[in-house]
Amino acid sequence: MNRLFIIGNGFDLAHGLPTSYNHFINDYWTLGIDGRKNDDLIQLDISGHIDTSGIESFKDLQILFANKRFFPNLRMKPDDLSYRYSDGSIALYFKNEFFRLIMQRQNIENWVDIENLYYTLLKEIAIKETRRRKYSKDIKTLNKEFDIVKDLLEKYLKEKVLDFYDFEGKESMYWSGFYNVMKPISIFNNEHSLFKEFNSTKDILDLEELLKIERSNGQPISTAYYLNFNYTPTTIKYLELIGEEDVTCNHIHGKVTDFEYPIVFGFGDEMDDDYKKTENIDDNEYLRNFKSFQYLQNSKYDELLSFINRNKYQIIIMGHSCGLSDRVLLNNLFEHENCKSIKIFYHQKGDVDNYTEIIQNISRHFNDKALMRKKIVNKTLCKPLPQTEIPKK
């Protein structure tokens, strides 16, 4: 019985890394003292009016614009979030429509929300296309604007995460909390509730036999597989600590600044009711950012299939929201006959946790709900995700 760790952004956040959507977007709007910005996303000019070093989010900027003492004649257009001075000159103008919609929508909180917004806009364009109107320019524009946001994300991760944090940190205290839970199934782990995490008598008997063989041989015989959806190298340290003979790491969504394995950012729900309509439009531009086609650019997806087809496995969820943007892949993993158990490490803050939210998201990837209830480990046997902080360089 092997273990498949599904690792998402919450895993990096639990290591103290600023990799959330809010970290990224607030960094973009942090202005410094200049008060100017002119790039592929926006044109902004409030220099000469006020010190902008306190601006650390788009909300901060909007509050500042609303202050009539500093901006008595500023006019806003609510439909496009633009601001102009009384003489018509620009205070803020969005060049990138996709980015503007991200900022305009109040429900954008996670990376999966960005991917979902992209797919929603793509479907709106596709509906117009099927009504025999010519909107090929619209889909090309959407994809171009989406790519600009993706490139900005990669730049942020390199400059503010990879270049800033010590992923080679030698001090064991930074890694011990996760080290103890990222190992293969083994008698040497002292997991007292292990058998309770499986419902099938046959699976329990198989586990007993595995542990019996380990006891006899004096060494582990199962493996762990880190399916890393992040673009960062956080999991590599555990590969080093636990041993490459027992652990494999698959950066299924690529890595920052890696030409061979570029980052995968897009949408992956081909089970959606509208996907077939989109696919039937004779324009490959509509399919450009679907993850299935990006997975085929290298061998990472094939390597994953080889692992899940080889032997029975238990899934461990660590920091992944299990949202619909990865639906096809997750459905394959969850409903596979070799998947025998799904255990969740949930995020807890005070008295509040997201265990229920995660299992609700997982349920959307199951066609067979009875099978889902059989596989998901109940909350009493699950634990909060450990918390640590990778040191800065």
mmCIF file of C-alpha atoms in Angstrom:
data_model
loop_
_atom_site.group_PDB
_atom_site.id
_atom_site.type_symbol
_atom_site.label_atom_id
_atom_site.label_comp_id
_atom_site.label_asym_id
_atom_site.label_seq_id
_atom_site.Cartn_x
_atom_site.Cartn_y
_atom_site.Cartn_z
ATOM 1 C CA MET A 1 0.000 0.000 0.000
ATOM 2 C CA ASN A 2 1.623 3.226 -1.163
ATOM 3 C CA ARG A 3 0.838 6.840 -0.312
ATOM 4 C CA LEU A 4 -0.022 9.614 -2.744
ATOM 5 C CA PHE A 5 0.352 13.104 -1.262
ATOM 6 C CA ILE A 6 -1.702 15.758 -3.084
ATOM 7 C CA ILE A 7 0.094 18.992 -2.275
ATOM 8 C CA GLY A 8 -1.437 22.408 -2.918
ATOM 9 C CA ASN A 9 -0.843 26.058 -2.085
ATOM 10 C CA GLY A 10 -1.891 25.581 1.544
ATOM 11 C CA PHE A 11 1.233 23.452 1.986
ATOM 12 C CA ASP A 12 3.462 26.388 1.042
ATOM 13 C CA LEU A 13 1.418 28.748 3.217
ATOM 14 C CA ALA A 14 1.897 26.337 6.131
ATOM 15 C CA HIS A 15 5.644 26.773 5.594
ATOM 16 C CA GLY A 16 5.295 30.544 5.995
ATOM 17 C CA LEU A 17 5.661 31.331 2.287
ATOM 18 C CA PRO A 18 3.751 34.314 0.795
ATOM 19 C CA THR A 19 2.236 32.309 -2.079
ATOM 20 C CA SER A 20 -1.479 33.033 -1.730
ATOM 21 C CA TYR A 21 -3.451 35.060 -4.254
ATOM 22 C CA ASN A 22 -3.732 37.884 -1.704
ATOM 23 C CA HIS A 23 0.037 37.928 -1.151
ATOM 24 C CA PHE A 24 0.560 38.222 -4.894
ATOM 25 C CA ILE A 25 -2.091 40.837 -5.626
ATOM 26 C CA ASN A 26 -1.253 43.025 -2.627
ATOM 27 C CA ASP A 27 2.404 42.987 -3.620
ATOM 28 C CA TYR A 28 1.415 44.247 -7.056
ATOM 29 C CA TRP A 29 -0.505 47.192 -5.577
ATOM 30 C CA THR A 30 2.233 48.110 -3.095
ATOM 31 C CA LEU A 31 3.335 51.379 -4.658
ATOM 32 C CA GLY A 32 6.219 52.781 -2.645
ATOM 33 C CA ILE A 33 6.752 56.536 -2.684
ATOM 34 C CA ASP A 34 6.602 57.107 -6.449
ATOM 35 C CA GLY A 35 2.859 56.679 -7.021
ATOM 36 C CA ARG A 36 3.334 55.657 -10.633
ATOM 37 C CA LYS A 37 2.944 52.398 -12.504
ATOM 38 C CA ASN A 38 2.779 51.780 -16.235
ATOM 39 C CA ASP A 39 2.945 48.166 -17.388
ATOM 40 C CA ASP A 40 0.859 45.651 -19.361
ATOM 41 C CA LEU A 41 -1.876 45.682 -16.709
ATOM 42 C CA ILE A 42 -2.506 49.280 -15.676
ATOM 43 C CA GLN A 43 -1.535 52.907 -16.061
ATOM 44 C CA LEU A 44 -1.419 54.733 -12.721
ATOM 45 C CA ASP A 45 -0.267 58.247 -11.907
ATOM 46 C CA ILE A 46 -0.922 59.905 -8.560
ATOM 47 C CA SER A 47 2.573 61.341 -8.139
ATOM 48 C CA GLY A 48 2.718 64.804 -6.660
ATOM 49 C CA HIS A 49 -0.552 64.432 -4.771
ATOM 50 C CA ILE A 50 0.485 62.414 -1.717
ATOM 51 C CA ASP A 51 3.084 60.014 -0.345
ATOM 52 C CA THR A 52 1.878 56.582 -1.507
ATOM 53 C CA SER A 53 4.275 54.458 0.561
ATOM 54 C CA GLY A 54 1.342 53.347 2.726
ATOM 55 C CA ILE A 55 -0.553 51.814 -0.213
ATOM 56 C CA GLU A 56 -0.334 48.020 0.153
ATOM 57 C CA SER A 57 -3.507 46.843 -1.608
ATOM 58 C CA PHE A 58 -6.063 47.873 -4.218
ATOM 59 C CA LYS A 59 -8.498 48.609 -1.397
ATOM 60 C CA ASP A 60 -5.975 51.047 0.107
ATOM 61 C CA LEU A 61 -5.780 52.819 -3.251
ATOM 62 C CA GLN A 62 -9.566 53.054 -3.560
ATOM 63 C CA ILE A 63 -9.826 54.493 -0.045
ATOM 64 C CA LEU A 64 -7.186 57.055 -0.936
ATOM 65 C CA PHE A 65 -8.997 58.021 -4.146
ATOM 66 C CA ALA A 66 -12.198 58.549 -2.128
ATOM 67 C CA ASN A 67 -10.450 61.116 0.079
ATOM 68 C CA LYS A 68 -11.659 64.472 -1.283
ATOM 69 C CA ARG A 69 -8.980 66.346 0.660
ATOM 70 C CA PHE A 70 -6.293 64.851 -1.583
ATOM 71 C CA PHE A 71 -8.392 64.252 -4.717
ATOM 72 C CA PRO A 72 -11.214 66.847 -4.789
ATOM 73 C CA ASN A 73 -11.868 66.580 -8.536
ATOM 74 C CA LEU A 74 -11.231 62.901 -9.203
ATOM 75 C CA ARG A 75 -13.909 61.110 -11.218
ATOM 76 C CA MET A 76 -14.490 57.367 -11.227
ATOM 77 C CA LYS A 77 -16.202 55.215 -13.864
ATOM 78 C CA PRO A 78 -17.687 52.295 -11.871
ATOM 79 C CA ASP A 79 -18.112 50.086 -14.940
ATOM 80 C CA ASP A 80 -14.375 49.906 -15.665
ATOM 81 C CA LEU A 81 -12.826 51.036 -12.329
ATOM 82 C CA SER A 82 -10.975 53.870 -14.067
ATOM 83 C CA TYR A 83 -10.210 57.208 -12.397
ATOM 84 C CA ARG A 84 -9.529 60.503 -14.179
ATOM 85 C CA TYR A 85 -8.674 64.002 -13.063
ATOM 86 C CA SER A 86 -10.931 66.930 -13.970
ATOM 87 C CA ASP A 87 -8.686 67.820 -16.926
ATOM 88 C CA GLY A 88 -9.213 64.314 -18.354
ATOM 89 C CA SER A 89 -5.753 62.994 -17.520
ATOM 90 C CA ILE A 90 -5.497 59.450 -16.170
ATOM 91 C CA ALA A 91 -5.160 58.606 -12.490
ATOM 92 C CA LEU A 92 -5.883 54.883 -13.003
ATOM 93 C CA TYR A 93 -6.701 52.964 -16.152
ATOM 94 C CA PHE A 94 -6.809 49.183 -16.657
ATOM 95 C CA LYS A 95 -5.137 48.067 -19.883
ATOM 96 C CA ASN A 96 -5.842 44.398 -19.193
ATOM 97 C CA GLU A 97 -9.573 43.597 -19.110
ATOM 98 C CA PHE A 98 -9.051 40.190 -17.477
ATOM 99 C CA PHE A 99 -7.045 41.801 -14.677
ATOM 100 C CA ARG A 100 -9.731 44.463 -14.244
ATOM 101 C CA LEU A 101 -12.390 41.789 -13.806
ATOM 102 C CA ILE A 102 -10.212 40.067 -11.205
ATOM 103 C CA MET A 103 -10.067 43.305 -9.236
ATOM 104 C CA GLN A 104 -13.763 44.048 -9.744
ATOM 105 C CA ARG A 105 -15.067 40.707 -8.478
ATOM 106 C CA GLN A 106 -15.311 40.522 -4.718
ATOM 107 C CA ASN A 107 -15.267 36.712 -4.541
ATOM 108 C CA ILE A 108 -11.713 36.241 -5.871
ATOM 109 C CA GLU A 109 -9.809 34.814 -2.904
ATOM 110 C CA ASN A 110 -7.751 31.877 -4.201
ATOM 111 C CA TRP A 111 -5.835 30.853 -7.313
ATOM 112 C CA VAL A 112 -8.614 28.465 -8.272
ATOM 113 C CA ASP A 113 -10.960 31.479 -8.437
ATOM 114 C CA ILE A 114 -8.721 33.034 -11.107
ATOM 115 C CA GLU A 115 -8.842 29.827 -13.147
ATOM 116 C CA ASN A 116 -12.618 29.616 -12.705
ATOM 117 C CA LEU A 117 -13.043 33.233 -13.836
ATOM 118 C CA TYR A 118 -10.991 32.507 -16.942
ATOM 119 C CA TYR A 119 -13.232 29.557 -17.821
ATOM 120 C CA THR A 120 -16.406 31.581 -17.175
ATOM 121 C CA LEU A 121 -15.238 34.295 -19.576
ATOM 122 C CA LEU A 122 -14.168 31.695 -22.139
ATOM 123 C CA LYS A 123 -17.640 30.117 -22.050
ATOM 124 C CA GLU A 124 -19.293 33.517 -22.504
ATOM 125 C CA ILE A 125 -17.228 34.090 -25.647
ATOM 126 C CA ALA A 126 -17.973 30.541 -26.836
ATOM 127 C CA ILE A 127 -21.735 31.108 -26.507
ATOM 128 C CA LYS A 128 -21.466 34.160 -28.756
ATOM 129 C CA GLU A 129 -19.355 32.156 -31.203
ATOM 130 C CA THR A 130 -22.008 29.435 -31.503
ATOM 131 C CA ARG A 131 -24.564 32.104 -32.406
ATOM 132 C CA ARG A 132 -22.587 32.590 -35.630
ATOM 133 C CA ARG A 133 -20.936 35.798 -34.603
ATOM 134 C CA LYS A 134 -17.223 36.321 -35.078
ATOM 135 C CA TYR A 135 -15.537 36.500 -31.697
ATOM 136 C CA SER A 136 -12.192 34.835 -32.440
ATOM 137 C CA LYS A 137 -10.495 38.132 -31.607
ATOM 138 C CA ASP A 138 -12.101 38.067 -28.143
ATOM 139 C CA ILE A 139 -10.731 34.627 -27.242
ATOM 140 C CA LYS A 140 -7.261 35.596 -28.469
ATOM 141 C CA THR A 141 -7.398 38.749 -26.360
ATOM 142 C CA LEU A 142 -8.548 36.791 -23.300
ATOM 143 C CA ASN A 143 -5.715 34.285 -23.704
ATOM 144 C CA LYS A 144 -3.150 37.042 -24.187
ATOM 145 C CA GLU A 145 -4.358 38.864 -21.068
ATOM 146 C CA PHE A 146 -4.439 35.600 -19.099
ATOM 147 C CA ASP A 147 -0.828 34.902 -20.136
ATOM 148 C CA ILE A 148 0.243 38.338 -18.902
ATOM 149 C CA VAL A 149 -1.219 37.601 -15.452
ATOM 150 C CA LYS A 150 0.428 34.153 -15.461
ATOM 151 C CA ASP A 151 3.806 35.668 -16.347
ATOM 152 C CA LEU A 152 3.418 38.233 -13.575
ATOM 153 C CA LEU A 153 2.698 35.421 -11.107
ATOM 154 C CA GLU A 154 5.843 33.552 -12.151
ATOM 155 C CA LYS A 155 7.915 36.728 -11.816
ATOM 156 C CA TYR A 156 6.481 37.330 -8.337
ATOM 157 C CA LEU A 157 7.226 33.773 -7.180
ATOM 158 C CA LYS A 158 10.812 33.978 -8.377
ATOM 159 C CA GLU A 159 11.592 37.390 -6.914
ATOM 160 C CA LYS A 160 9.574 37.294 -3.682
ATOM 161 C CA VAL A 161 9.676 33.580 -2.812
ATOM 162 C CA LEU A 162 12.438 31.552 -4.496
ATOM 163 C CA ASP A 163 15.056 34.312 -4.300
ATOM 164 C CA PHE A 164 14.009 35.304 -0.788
ATOM 165 C CA TYR A 165 13.642 32.065 1.208
ATOM 166 C CA ASP A 166 16.215 29.414 2.116
ATOM 167 C CA PHE A 167 14.814 26.157 0.740
ATOM 168 C CA GLU A 168 18.123 24.468 1.583
ATOM 169 C CA GLY A 169 17.810 25.339 5.283
ATOM 170 C CA LYS A 170 19.786 22.825 7.331
ATOM 171 C CA GLU A 171 18.081 23.386 10.687
ATOM 172 C CA SER A 172 15.803 20.396 11.381
ATOM 173 C CA MET A 173 13.338 22.476 13.397
ATOM 174 C CA TYR A 174 12.010 24.008 10.163
ATOM 175 C CA TRP A 175 11.108 20.625 8.699
ATOM 176 C CA SER A 176 10.324 18.302 11.628
ATOM 177 C CA GLY A 177 6.579 19.032 11.799
ATOM 178 C CA PHE A 178 5.977 17.819 8.251
ATOM 179 C CA TYR A 179 8.770 15.248 8.156
ATOM 180 C CA ASN A 180 6.858 12.959 10.499
ATOM 181 C CA VAL A 181 3.689 12.926 8.357
ATOM 182 C CA MET A 182 5.164 12.805 4.850
ATOM 183 C CA LYS A 183 6.515 9.284 4.998
ATOM 184 C CA PRO A 184 5.323 6.085 3.311
ATOM 185 C CA ILE A 185 3.097 3.707 5.259
ATOM 186 C CA SER A 186 5.402 1.801 7.593
ATOM 187 C CA ILE A 187 5.430 -0.044 10.893
ATOM 188 C CA PHE A 188 8.249 2.278 11.929
ATOM 189 C CA ASN A 189 5.950 5.344 11.882
ATOM 190 C CA ASN A 190 3.884 4.318 14.935
ATOM 191 C CA GLU A 191 0.589 5.344 13.302
ATOM 192 C CA HIS A 192 -1.837 3.992 15.870
ATOM 193 C CA SER A 193 -5.041 4.754 13.916
ATOM 194 C CA LEU A 194 -3.791 3.515 10.544
ATOM 195 C CA PHE A 195 -6.153 0.542 10.209
ATOM 196 C CA LYS A 196 -9.166 2.723 11.059
ATOM 197 C CA GLU A 197 -8.424 4.823 7.962
ATOM 198 C CA PHE A 198 -9.500 1.946 5.694
ATOM 199 C CA ASN A 199 -12.987 0.435 5.362
ATOM 200 C CA SER A 200 -12.284 -2.707 3.355
ATOM 201 C CA THR A 201 -11.401 -5.872 5.266
ATOM 202 C CA LYS A 202 -9.171 -6.938 2.390
ATOM 203 C CA ASP A 203 -7.269 -3.639 2.499
ATOM 204 C CA ILE A 204 -6.728 -4.040 6.235
ATOM 205 C CA LEU A 205 -5.448 -7.585 5.732
ATOM 206 C CA ASP A 206 -3.094 -6.309 3.030
ATOM 207 C CA LEU A 207 -1.806 -3.665 5.433
ATOM 208 C CA GLU A 208 -1.243 -6.245 8.141
ATOM 209 C CA GLU A 209 0.742 -8.364 5.693
ATOM 210 C CA LEU A 210 2.807 -5.343 4.592
ATOM 211 C CA LEU A 211 3.704 -4.462 8.176
ATOM 212 C CA LYS A 212 4.488 -8.100 8.925
ATOM 213 C CA ILE A 213 6.978 -8.216 6.043
ATOM 214 C CA GLU A 214 8.524 -4.935 7.180
ATOM 215 C CA ARG A 215 8.932 -6.255 10.703
ATOM 216 C CA SER A 216 10.679 -9.304 9.315
ATOM 217 C CA ASN A 217 12.933 -7.383 6.900
ATOM 218 C CA GLY A 218 13.631 -4.482 9.218
ATOM 219 C CA GLN A 219 13.006 -1.831 6.544
ATOM 220 C CA PRO A 220 10.054 -0.088 4.779
ATOM 221 C CA ILE A 221 8.767 -1.606 1.543
ATOM 222 C CA SER A 222 6.074 0.892 0.475
ATOM 223 C CA THR A 223 6.678 4.270 -1.169
ATOM 224 C CA ALA A 224 5.378 7.836 -1.001
ATOM 225 C CA TYR A 225 4.577 9.949 -4.055
ATOM 226 C CA TYR A 226 4.441 13.745 -3.764
ATOM 227 C CA LEU A 227 2.074 15.111 -6.403
ATOM 228 C CA ASN A 228 3.055 18.751 -6.116
ATOM 229 C CA PHE A 229 0.645 21.287 -7.658
ATOM 230 C CA ASN A 230 2.843 24.166 -6.480
ATOM 231 C CA TYR A 231 5.532 25.846 -8.556
ATOM 232 C CA THR A 232 7.981 26.058 -5.644
ATOM 233 C CA PRO A 233 10.676 23.575 -4.462
ATOM 234 C CA THR A 234 9.307 23.169 -0.922
ATOM 235 C CA THR A 235 8.825 19.387 -1.198
ATOM 236 C CA ILE A 236 12.395 18.759 -2.362
ATOM 237 C CA LYS A 237 13.737 19.054 1.197
ATOM 238 C CA TYR A 238 11.528 16.173 2.349
ATOM 239 C CA LEU A 239 12.741 14.108 -0.585
ATOM 240 C CA GLU A 240 16.250 14.676 0.732
ATOM 241 C CA LEU A 241 15.406 14.010 4.393
ATOM 242 C CA ILE A 242 13.285 10.885 3.922
ATOM 243 C CA GLY A 243 15.321 9.417 1.087
ATOM 244 C CA GLU A 244 14.781 9.220 -2.658
ATOM 245 C CA GLU A 245 14.507 5.441 -2.494
ATOM 246 C CA ASP A 246 11.267 5.820 -0.512
ATOM 247 C CA VAL A 247 9.824 9.015 -2.039
ATOM 248 C CA THR A 248 9.137 10.354 -5.543
ATOM 249 C CA CYS A 249 8.220 13.976 -6.309
ATOM 250 C CA ASN A 250 6.183 14.983 -9.364
ATOM 251 C CA HIS A 251 5.855 18.719 -10.103
ATOM 252 C CA ILE A 252 2.710 18.109 -12.151
ATOM 253 C CA HIS A 253 2.152 21.870 -12.642
ATOM 254 C CA GLY A 254 5.750 22.663 -13.502
ATOM 255 C CA LYS A 255 8.304 24.845 -11.748
ATOM 256 C CA VAL A 256 9.169 28.522 -11.734
ATOM 257 C CA THR A 257 11.631 29.507 -14.503
ATOM 258 C CA ASP A 258 12.000 25.902 -15.667
ATOM 259 C CA PHE A 259 12.057 25.767 -19.468
ATOM 260 C CA GLU A 260 11.625 21.981 -19.577
ATOM 261 C CA TYR A 261 8.687 21.999 -17.138
ATOM 262 C CA PRO A 262 6.964 25.408 -17.493
ATOM 263 C CA ILE A 263 4.194 26.300 -15.075
ATOM 264 C CA VAL A 264 0.710 24.950 -15.804
ATOM 265 C CA PHE A 265 -1.994 27.514 -15.097
ATOM 266 C CA GLY A 266 -5.437 27.211 -16.646
ATOM 267 C CA PHE A 267 -8.571 25.098 -16.342
ATOM 268 C CA GLY A 268 -9.011 21.338 -16.093
ATOM 269 C CA ASP A 269 -12.709 20.481 -15.857
ATOM 270 C CA GLU A 270 -13.526 18.592 -19.033
ATOM 271 C CA MET A 271 -16.475 17.026 -17.197
ATOM 272 C CA ASP A 272 -18.238 20.398 -17.183
ATOM 273 C CA ASP A 273 -21.522 20.389 -19.126
ATOM 274 C CA ASP A 274 -20.352 23.222 -21.395
ATOM 275 C CA TYR A 275 -16.930 21.811 -22.236
ATOM 276 C CA LYS A 276 -18.146 19.767 -25.205
ATOM 277 C CA LYS A 277 -19.752 22.853 -26.742
ATOM 278 C CA THR A 278 -16.472 24.703 -26.395
ATOM 279 C CA GLU A 279 -14.523 21.799 -27.866
ATOM 280 C CA ASN A 280 -16.843 21.656 -30.881
ATOM 281 C CA ILE A 281 -15.930 25.194 -31.905
ATOM 282 C CA ASP A 282 -13.385 24.777 -34.668
ATOM 283 C CA ASP A 283 -10.806 27.051 -33.073
ATOM 284 C CA ASN A 284 -7.940 25.642 -30.993
ATOM 285 C CA GLU A 285 -7.513 28.988 -29.271
ATOM 286 C CA TYR A 286 -10.401 27.935 -26.998
ATOM 287 C CA LEU A 287 -8.437 24.900 -25.795
ATOM 288 C CA ARG A 288 -5.056 26.559 -25.340
ATOM 289 C CA ASN A 289 -5.194 26.892 -21.555
ATOM 290 C CA PHE A 290 -6.871 23.590 -20.733
ATOM 291 C CA LYS A 291 -4.595 21.612 -18.459
ATOM 292 C CA SER A 292 -5.004 18.293 -20.280
ATOM 293 C CA PHE A 293 -3.158 19.671 -23.296
ATOM 294 C CA GLN A 294 -0.483 21.241 -21.118
ATOM 295 C CA TYR A 295 0.078 17.920 -19.314
ATOM 296 C CA LEU A 296 0.918 16.290 -22.648
ATOM 297 C CA GLN A 297 3.916 18.570 -23.164
ATOM 298 C CA ASN A 298 6.048 16.327 -20.921
ATOM 299 C CA SER A 299 5.996 12.936 -19.175
ATOM 300 C CA LYS A 300 4.776 14.034 -15.719
ATOM 301 C CA TYR A 301 1.159 12.930 -16.225
ATOM 302 C CA ASP A 302 2.261 9.552 -17.608
ATOM 303 C CA GLU A 303 4.512 9.076 -14.575
ATOM 304 C CA LEU A 304 1.535 9.730 -12.290
ATOM 305 C CA LEU A 305 -0.618 7.199 -14.153
ATOM 306 C CA SER A 306 2.158 4.638 -13.864
ATOM 307 C CA PHE A 307 2.236 5.126 -10.084
ATOM 308 C CA ILE A 308 -1.521 4.800 -9.495
ATOM 309 C CA ASN A 309 -1.807 1.763 -11.781
ATOM 310 C CA ARG A 310 1.061 -0.047 -10.076
ATOM 311 C CA ASN A 311 -0.356 -0.700 -6.613
ATOM 312 C CA LYS A 312 -2.996 0.245 -4.053
ATOM 313 C CA TYR A 313 -2.572 3.670 -2.483
ATOM 314 C CA GLN A 314 -3.874 6.002 0.200
ATOM 315 C CA ILE A 315 -4.310 9.674 -0.735
ATOM 316 C CA ILE A 316 -3.166 12.346 1.710
ATOM 317 C CA ILE A 317 -4.522 15.861 1.017
ATOM 318 C CA MET A 318 -2.111 18.588 2.121
ATOM 319 C CA GLY A 319 -3.081 22.163 1.368
ATOM 320 C CA HIS A 320 -5.013 21.472 -1.840
ATOM 321 C CA SER A 321 -8.524 22.921 -2.091
ATOM 322 C CA CYS A 322 -9.623 20.163 -4.516
ATOM 323 C CA GLY A 323 -11.392 22.768 -6.640
ATOM 324 C CA LEU A 324 -12.966 22.175 -10.044
ATOM 325 C CA SER A 325 -10.030 23.566 -12.006
ATOM 326 C CA ASP A 326 -8.273 20.194 -11.472
ATOM 327 C CA ARG A 327 -11.410 18.075 -11.784
ATOM 328 C CA VAL A 328 -10.404 15.583 -14.486
ATOM 329 C CA LEU A 329 -7.104 14.742 -12.824
ATOM 330 C CA LEU A 330 -8.575 14.467 -9.316
ATOM 331 C CA ASN A 331 -11.524 12.373 -10.509
ATOM 332 C CA ASN A 332 -9.046 9.926 -12.007
ATOM 333 C CA LEU A 333 -7.127 9.701 -8.730
ATOM 334 C CA PHE A 334 -10.127 9.530 -6.381
ATOM 335 C CA GLU A 335 -12.289 7.021 -8.254
ATOM 336 C CA HIS A 336 -9.406 4.788 -9.331
ATOM 337 C CA GLU A 337 -9.843 1.215 -8.116
ATOM 338 C CA ASN A 338 -6.413 1.339 -6.443
ATOM 339 C CA CYS A 339 -7.367 4.356 -4.306
ATOM 340 C CA LYS A 340 -8.421 2.875 -0.966
ATOM 341 C CA SER A 341 -8.523 5.850 1.391
ATOM 342 C CA ILE A 342 -8.491 9.671 1.308
ATOM 343 C CA LYS A 343 -7.132 11.371 4.417
ATOM 344 C CA ILE A 344 -7.196 15.146 4.869
ATOM 345 C CA PHE A 345 -4.841 17.466 6.686
ATOM 346 C CA TYR A 346 -7.063 20.529 7.054
ATOM 347 C CA HIS A 347 -6.269 24.152 7.859
ATOM 348 C CA GLN A 348 -7.289 25.246 11.349
ATOM 349 C CA LYS A 349 -7.336 28.762 12.748
ATOM 350 C CA GLY A 350 -8.637 29.019 16.278
ATOM 351 C CA ASP A 351 -11.947 27.162 16.467
ATOM 352 C CA VAL A 352 -12.504 27.281 12.695
ATOM 353 C CA ASP A 353 -11.241 24.752 10.147
ATOM 354 C CA ASN A 354 -11.886 23.871 6.493
ATOM 355 C CA TYR A 355 -12.300 20.076 6.747
ATOM 356 C CA THR A 356 -15.961 20.217 5.660
ATOM 357 C CA GLU A 357 -15.182 22.583 2.775
ATOM 358 C CA ILE A 358 -12.493 20.227 1.478
ATOM 359 C CA ILE A 359 -14.689 17.117 1.571
ATOM 360 C CA GLN A 360 -17.489 19.058 -0.144
ATOM 361 C CA ASN A 361 -15.026 19.967 -2.898
ATOM 362 C CA ILE A 362 -13.838 16.353 -3.080
ATOM 363 C CA SER A 363 -17.434 15.171 -3.515
ATOM 364 C CA ARG A 364 -17.681 17.081 -6.807
ATOM 365 C CA HIS A 365 -14.979 14.831 -8.252
ATOM 366 C CA PHE A 366 -16.926 11.641 -7.518
ATOM 367 C CA ASN A 367 -19.638 10.281 -9.777
ATOM 368 C CA ASP A 368 -20.207 7.472 -7.258
ATOM 369 C CA LYS A 369 -21.139 9.145 -3.948
ATOM 370 C CA ALA A 370 -21.293 5.850 -2.047
ATOM 371 C CA LEU A 371 -17.706 5.209 -3.082
ATOM 372 C CA MET A 372 -16.795 8.698 -1.897
ATOM 373 C CA ARG A 373 -18.209 8.079 1.580
ATOM 374 C CA LYS A 374 -16.359 4.787 1.749
ATOM 375 C CA LYS A 375 -12.991 6.318 0.900
ATOM 376 C CA ILE A 376 -12.943 9.629 2.815
ATOM 377 C CA VAL A 377 -11.442 9.306 6.299
ATOM 378 C CA ASN A 378 -13.709 10.858 8.943
ATOM 379 C CA LYS A 379 -12.601 14.007 10.726
ATOM 380 C CA THR A 380 -11.822 12.331 14.061
ATOM 381 C CA LEU A 381 -8.958 10.476 12.359
ATOM 382 C CA CYS A 382 -7.656 13.535 10.469
ATOM 383 C CA LYS A 383 -5.436 16.319 11.778
ATOM 384 C CA PRO A 384 -4.710 20.002 11.175
ATOM 385 C CA LEU A 385 -1.891 20.764 8.764
ATOM 386 C CA PRO A 386 1.358 21.374 10.702
ATOM 387 C CA GLN A 387 2.700 24.922 10.674
ATOM 388 C CA THR A 388 6.321 26.010 10.298
ATOM 389 C CA GLU A 389 8.367 28.803 8.730
ATOM 390 C CA ILE A 390 11.111 28.367 6.166
ATOM 391 C CA PRO A 391 13.892 30.836 7.060
ATOM 392 C CA LYS A 392 14.690 33.784 4.837
ATOM 393 C CA LYS A 393 18.071 33.993 3.145
#
